[in-house]
């Protein structure tokens, strides 16, 4: 170690040409979020460890592609998020997510409050483009307060992480392989009612799409006042309290 | 130098159709209100629920509302593809099957039985309609792009009149259609 010196200014990297300060150990995503800069993401959340499944935060750093949520920030690194190639890839990733599930926004009570939908709007996605999977997983309406529609799941595992890391209930898990991967409920019957899940759990509010829905509060917020009506996804802090259960 | 004769530009021909649609996208089209009048200076309508033309002739733009749910939808969609230079999937149903595609996790035979045989309020002896005049339903509802090539997609259930207006103006002016925040929505 050298002799103590007055605190130097923090190291920085360049995000789309603008300097972003970081503390060593932070990922590109963490530093960008702390600096109020937006990188598109679905499975990342500031309160949880990185997951790296949605790939939406893929950036170009020093000439190669990497997910911003897992890439360690480094002094002087040049990170690009808005190149035409990246915008194309992001739109394609969103299209893949849309065709893998049943994202019928017109009847989904998460519409307007949905991070997947808002991210797709901002990416200018006009069509899911690919052939639809039309999965047919039954709804779990067994719980008195919460409904699960598994056909909208994007496998971000935020509910898995929240239920495991915040209250230790381990209510959710992913099961299956490849395109058969799907969300399950950790109870002998597989039913949500047979767990100790509560509507006040963190996992009940963390779903970025319309899988985990509180009963009897749907469509309460008028069109025009929903989370993403006034502002695009890039302007909404994912950690801010959801307003869809007002 | 002689002034070139001012020839009125040829009107673009537009055809529209509702396949497995609810006609809501057509209603939203009419929501451009009095802007229909300047539009009619630029375009004329071929086959459409708004005209009496039975088959689609050669057109510049075809607007398709609704997904594909039965055999007749497939024939009509193919006719539109053959006749229209530019084909547009208009609204959520045409884009991704829409809410009618919520029947895709049910067996179509069970649905018909439920509605025509075992459902409530049916007269005694009711049967599933079987006249060859009626088009058979497909086993699943499909977005139009799974049947023919589609040039442009305008999502929304329905797209707003303003979105349709902006979109048509771009198309008519041969610009790549762009929908900004507020005009692009899926619900």
XYZ file of C-alpha atoms in Angstrom:
433
model
C 0.000 0.000 0.000
C 1.248 3.476 -0.703
C 1.183 6.292 1.794
C -2.273 7.499 2.767
C -3.481 10.173 0.422
C -6.586 12.371 0.477
C -9.639 10.508 -0.863
C -9.314 10.353 -4.599
C -12.323 10.739 -6.815
C -13.965 7.353 -7.379
C -13.042 5.335 -10.444
C -15.365 5.727 -13.410
C -16.336 3.912 -16.555
C -18.060 5.326 -19.619
C -21.707 4.432 -20.169
C -22.737 5.483 -23.671
C -20.007 8.123 -23.506
C -20.952 9.535 -20.089
C -18.802 8.848 -17.021
C -20.372 6.706 -14.286
C -18.594 6.488 -10.901
C -18.420 3.135 -9.167
C -16.999 1.500 -6.082
C -14.798 -1.501 -6.822
C -16.861 -4.687 -6.690
C -19.956 -3.103 -8.193
C -21.339 -4.452 -11.429
C -21.999 -2.173 -14.390
C -25.726 -2.444 -13.621
C -25.342 -1.580 -9.931
C -23.187 1.449 -10.677
C -25.475 2.642 -13.448
C -28.535 2.240 -11.208
C -26.831 4.097 -8.343
C -26.028 6.915 -10.758
C -29.635 7.079 -11.955
C -28.790 5.686 -15.374
C -31.074 3.108 -16.974
C -30.040 -0.147 -18.615
C -32.986 -2.286 -19.774
C -33.521 -5.282 -17.494
C -36.204 -7.664 -16.228
C -34.603 -10.249 -13.918
C -32.350 -7.731 -12.147
C -33.572 -5.911 -9.052
C -31.454 -3.667 -6.783
C -32.526 -5.584 -3.665
C -31.441 -9.001 -4.926
C -28.374 -10.741 -6.260
C -27.915 -10.805 -10.016
C -29.558 -13.615 -11.959
C -28.430 -13.183 -15.567
C -31.385 -14.965 -17.184
C -33.258 -12.299 -19.138
C -30.150 -11.022 -20.963
C -31.893 -7.708 -21.632
C -29.074 -5.807 -19.896
C -26.575 -7.116 -22.430
C -24.088 -4.334 -23.138
C -21.070 -4.004 -25.339
C -18.014 -3.483 -23.164
C -14.520 -3.199 -24.567
C -15.732 -4.733 -27.799
C -17.529 -7.785 -26.479
C -21.041 -8.525 -25.273
C -21.748 -9.163 -21.598
C -24.688 -8.849 -19.244
C -24.427 -5.595 -17.298
C -25.841 -7.258 -14.184
C -22.890 -9.668 -13.911
C -20.092 -7.633 -15.477
C -17.770 -6.010 -12.916
C -17.258 -2.311 -13.521
C -13.670 -1.434 -14.348
C -11.801 1.834 -14.546
C -12.029 3.405 -17.983
C -14.210 0.642 -19.446
C -16.291 1.794 -22.407
C -19.831 0.421 -22.137
C -22.419 0.837 -24.877
C -26.120 0.040 -24.461
C -27.758 1.737 -27.434
C -25.948 0.485 -30.506
C -28.323 -0.603 -33.294
C -27.064 -4.179 -32.846
C -27.901 -4.183 -29.131
C -31.302 -2.591 -29.714
C -32.053 -5.310 -32.263
C -30.954 -8.068 -29.924
C -32.986 -6.619 -27.047
C -36.107 -6.490 -29.208
C -35.529 -10.098 -30.271
C -35.133 -11.220 -26.638
C -38.420 -9.504 -25.803
C -40.132 -11.165 -28.763
C -38.899 -14.548 -27.553
C -40.328 -13.886 -24.088
C -43.656 -12.820 -25.576
C -44.134 -15.913 -27.754
C -43.061 -18.290 -24.982
C -45.964 -17.246 -22.793
C -49.574 -16.199 -23.147
C -49.131 -12.444 -22.947
C -52.673 -11.370 -23.763
C -52.242 -7.831 -22.465
C -55.835 -6.727 -23.288
C -57.241 -8.868 -20.463
C -54.252 -8.928 -18.099
C -54.744 -6.964 -14.898
C -51.016 -6.197 -14.851
C -51.280 -4.289 -18.141
C -49.876 -0.788 -17.722
C -48.048 -1.882 -14.585
C -46.026 -4.610 -16.306
C -42.285 -4.252 -16.659
C -42.106 -6.692 -19.581
C -44.754 -4.752 -21.476
C -43.211 -1.350 -20.722
C -39.758 -2.564 -21.713
C -41.163 -3.855 -24.997
C -42.883 -0.516 -25.636
C -39.612 1.285 -25.116
C -37.803 -1.145 -27.401
C -40.400 -0.351 -30.083
C -41.591 -3.953 -30.307
C -44.524 -3.977 -32.736
C -44.909 -7.735 -33.062
C -43.742 -10.877 -31.260
C -42.619 -11.997 -34.757
C -42.028 -15.674 -33.915
C -44.563 -18.504 -33.794
C -46.386 -18.670 -30.476
C -45.938 -21.511 -27.997
C -49.416 -21.028 -26.464
C -48.557 -22.868 -23.219
C -51.478 -24.392 -21.301
C -50.513 -24.394 -17.633
C -53.489 -24.312 -15.255
C -54.033 -21.267 -13.067
C -53.515 -21.787 -9.322
C -56.356 -19.942 -7.594
C -56.187 -22.021 -4.414
C -54.793 -19.302 -2.172
C -57.427 -17.018 -0.628
C -55.522 -13.825 -1.385
C -53.234 -14.508 -4.342
C -53.678 -15.973 -7.832
C -50.948 -17.513 -9.982
C -51.076 -17.501 -13.805
C -48.034 -19.542 -14.800
C -48.482 -18.866 -18.521
C -47.072 -15.356 -18.105
C -43.917 -16.372 -16.263
C -40.584 -15.190 -17.715
C -38.500 -17.317 -15.310
C -36.748 -14.302 -13.755
C -36.827 -16.061 -10.360
C -37.399 -12.783 -8.502
C -40.189 -14.501 -6.537
C -37.872 -17.455 -5.901
C -35.156 -15.135 -4.613
C -37.553 -12.986 -2.585
C -39.197 -15.963 -0.921
C -35.854 -17.584 -0.204
C -33.769 -14.574 0.815
C -36.250 -12.220 2.517
C -38.493 -14.438 4.650
C -36.916 -17.875 4.159
C -40.225 -19.456 3.155
C -38.924 -20.988 -0.089
C -42.407 -20.922 -1.621
C -41.348 -20.857 -5.293
C -38.885 -22.755 -7.470
C -38.159 -23.453 -11.107
C -38.558 -26.993 -12.370
C -38.011 -28.792 -15.665
C -35.393 -28.305 -18.341
C -35.078 -26.310 -21.553
C -38.353 -25.019 -22.968
C -40.152 -27.106 -20.341
C -38.700 -24.993 -17.492
C -41.497 -23.552 -15.449
C -42.357 -22.034 -12.111
C -43.647 -24.368 -9.413
C -44.893 -23.979 -5.871
C -42.939 -25.794 -3.166
C -45.688 -27.696 -1.407
C -46.514 -31.406 -1.378
C -49.614 -30.725 -3.476
C -48.000 -28.041 -5.630
C -50.783 -25.666 -4.570
C -50.099 -22.182 -3.224
C -52.792 -22.627 -0.570
C -50.730 -25.408 0.983
C -47.752 -23.146 1.698
C -47.319 -20.454 4.354
C -47.285 -17.798 1.592
C -48.948 -14.497 2.556
C -50.013 -11.547 0.428
C -47.753 -9.388 2.620
C -44.646 -11.370 1.605
C -42.065 -9.557 -0.471
C -42.471 -12.220 -3.153
C -46.107 -11.199 -3.631
C -45.082 -7.783 -4.977
C -41.887 -8.578 -6.845
C -43.228 -10.223 -10.032
C -42.381 -7.960 -13.015
C -45.174 -9.533 -15.086
C -48.688 -10.842 -14.387
C -47.989 -14.182 -12.709
C -48.434 -13.353 -9.012
C -51.613 -11.324 -8.690
C -53.460 -10.238 -5.575
C -57.109 -11.126 -5.757
C -59.921 -8.573 -5.839
C -57.715 -5.568 -6.643
C -57.400 -5.997 -10.413
C -58.224 -3.100 -12.747
C -58.450 -0.703 -9.787
C -56.135 1.910 -11.323
C -57.702 3.892 -14.196
C -56.025 3.754 -17.606
C -53.759 6.779 -17.771
C -52.679 6.501 -14.126
C -50.965 3.126 -14.255
C -47.292 2.760 -13.489
C -46.032 3.016 -17.064
C -48.795 5.142 -18.612
C -47.094 8.467 -18.118
C -43.485 7.399 -18.159
C -41.500 4.824 -20.123
C -39.739 1.948 -18.382
C -36.446 3.841 -18.357
C -37.945 6.597 -16.188
C -39.535 4.359 -13.553
C -37.464 3.122 -10.596
C -38.103 -0.619 -10.320
C -37.529 -0.404 -6.567
C -40.311 2.160 -6.084
C -43.464 0.790 -4.493
C -45.855 -0.714 -7.003
C -49.051 1.222 -7.462
C -51.077 -1.563 -9.032
C -52.512 -2.642 -5.702
C -53.559 0.847 -4.637
C -40.756 25.837 -71.063
C -44.198 24.501 -70.590
C -45.663 23.932 -67.236
C -46.087 20.195 -66.672
C -49.699 19.252 -66.496
C -50.712 18.846 -62.898
C -52.018 15.288 -62.904
C -53.946 14.377 -59.820
C -52.035 11.606 -58.042
C -53.623 8.206 -58.320
C -55.624 7.364 -55.235
C -54.223 4.522 -53.198
C -56.472 1.520 -52.879
C -57.104 0.178 -49.390
C -58.868 -3.057 -48.521
C -59.838 -3.976 -44.968
C -61.213 -7.120 -43.400
C -62.106 -8.580 -40.035
C -61.165 -12.244 -39.625
C -61.477 -13.554 -36.048
C -61.903 -9.943 -34.988
C -64.535 -8.032 -33.039
C -64.744 -5.083 -35.497
C -63.268 -2.937 -32.734
C -60.221 -2.125 -34.859
C -62.538 -0.910 -37.622
C -64.403 1.198 -35.040
C -61.074 2.595 -33.900
C -60.254 3.352 -37.541
C -63.507 5.340 -37.736
C -62.365 7.123 -34.570
C -60.101 9.247 -36.769
C -63.423 11.111 -37.115
C -63.439 14.032 -39.576
C -59.934 13.083 -40.678
C -61.736 10.417 -42.742
C -62.628 13.175 -45.226
C -59.055 14.247 -46.079
C -58.132 10.548 -46.080
C -60.765 9.917 -48.748
C -58.992 12.487 -50.947
C -55.954 10.203 -50.887
C -57.417 6.711 -50.872
C -60.355 4.707 -52.101
C -61.644 1.579 -50.472
C -61.729 -1.797 -52.142
C -63.179 -4.809 -50.293
C -64.027 -3.762 -46.744
C -66.880 -4.201 -44.269
C -67.526 -0.520 -45.104
C -68.048 -1.168 -48.852
C -70.133 -3.636 -50.835
C -67.206 -5.169 -52.747
C -67.192 -8.952 -52.348
C -63.621 -9.823 -53.316
C -60.353 -8.023 -52.864
C -58.933 -6.580 -56.085
C -55.368 -5.341 -56.583
C -54.672 -2.965 -53.677
C -51.849 -0.913 -52.251
C -52.665 -1.541 -48.600
C -54.597 -4.319 -46.879
C -55.589 -3.914 -43.238
C -56.254 -7.220 -41.457
C -58.156 -7.193 -38.194
C -58.502 -10.381 -36.174
C -56.567 -13.610 -35.945
C -57.200 -16.747 -37.977
C -59.734 -19.065 -36.329
C -61.444 -20.947 -39.170
C -60.962 -22.191 -42.741
C -62.651 -19.205 -44.359
C -60.277 -16.849 -42.521
C -57.368 -18.678 -44.169
C -58.863 -18.275 -47.668
C -59.663 -14.597 -47.179
C -56.239 -13.883 -45.695
C -54.526 -15.569 -48.646
C -56.672 -13.564 -51.072
C -55.608 -10.363 -49.330
C -51.958 -11.405 -49.448
C -52.219 -12.153 -53.149
C -53.878 -8.821 -53.932
C -52.290 -6.325 -51.530
C -48.856 -4.831 -52.030
C -48.552 -4.020 -48.330
C -50.343 -6.103 -45.718
C -50.853 -4.765 -42.204
C -51.772 -6.790 -39.108
C -54.087 -4.376 -37.314
C -54.693 -4.908 -33.599
C -53.769 -7.470 -30.963
C -55.751 -10.357 -32.512
C -54.009 -10.117 -35.878
C -50.649 -9.545 -34.182
C -50.648 -12.414 -31.660
C -54.041 -14.132 -31.812
C -55.433 -11.885 -29.098
C -57.990 -12.870 -26.505
C -59.686 -15.394 -28.866
C -56.424 -17.386 -28.665
C -57.281 -18.039 -25.030
C -59.243 -20.960 -26.452
C -55.957 -22.525 -27.563
C -55.545 -24.530 -24.367
C -58.971 -26.139 -24.912
C -59.844 -28.870 -27.383
C -62.023 -27.260 -30.054
C -64.421 -30.253 -29.987
C -65.001 -29.738 -26.268
C -65.733 -26.064 -26.849
C -68.305 -26.829 -29.562
C -69.922 -29.491 -27.377
C -70.113 -27.112 -24.453
C -71.732 -24.368 -26.521
C -74.084 -26.384 -28.756
C -74.796 -29.634 -26.881
C -74.352 -29.480 -23.141
C -74.583 -25.745 -22.406
C -77.481 -24.079 -20.633
C -80.619 -22.825 -22.352
C -80.415 -25.041 -25.437
C -83.539 -26.400 -27.095
C -83.955 -30.160 -26.976
C -82.181 -31.877 -29.864
C -79.632 -29.079 -30.409
C -76.666 -30.189 -32.483
C -73.247 -28.867 -33.342
C -73.828 -27.057 -36.697
C -72.602 -29.347 -39.468
C -73.696 -27.717 -42.734
C -70.829 -27.569 -45.259
C -71.784 -23.901 -45.794
C -70.156 -23.195 -42.409
C -66.372 -22.933 -42.188
C -64.746 -25.412 -39.841
C -62.924 -23.889 -36.901
C -59.173 -24.537 -36.729
C -57.870 -26.442 -33.726
C -56.120 -23.264 -32.547
C -56.353 -19.531 -33.207
C -53.294 -18.161 -34.994
C -51.772 -14.719 -35.528
C -51.970 -13.747 -39.203
C -48.188 -13.826 -39.620
C -48.260 -17.584 -39.028
C -50.313 -17.964 -42.249
C -49.007 -15.301 -44.664
C -46.137 -12.803 -44.753
C -47.050 -9.550 -43.042
C -45.328 -6.266 -43.855
C -46.353 -4.124 -40.880
C -47.787 -4.654 -37.424
C -49.901 -2.129 -35.520
C -50.637 -3.518 -32.049
C -53.320 -2.419 -29.586
C -56.706 -3.742 -28.538
C -57.657 -1.714 -30.411
C -54.940 0.630 -31.674
C -56.185 4.167 -31.015
C -57.591 6.262 -33.841
C -54.551 8.524 -33.465
C -52.211 5.548 -33.821
C -54.039 4.338 -36.941
C -53.983 7.870 -38.366
C -50.256 8.307 -37.736
C -49.551 4.842 -39.100
C -51.603 5.339 -42.300
C -50.027 8.733 -42.921
C -46.574 7.168 -42.699
C -47.603 4.335 -45.031
C -49.229 6.651 -47.566
C -46.138 8.872 -47.555
C -43.936 5.755 -47.990
C -42.261 6.305 -44.624
C -41.433 3.489 -42.228
C -44.289 3.751 -39.682
C -43.172 4.945 -36.238
C -45.262 4.913 -33.084
C -44.021 6.999 -30.176
C -44.773 6.658 -26.470
C -48.524 6.770 -25.958
C -49.390 5.526 -29.446
C -47.750 2.129 -28.975
C -49.674 -0.118 -26.610
C -50.760 -3.745 -26.520
C -53.917 -3.372 -24.391
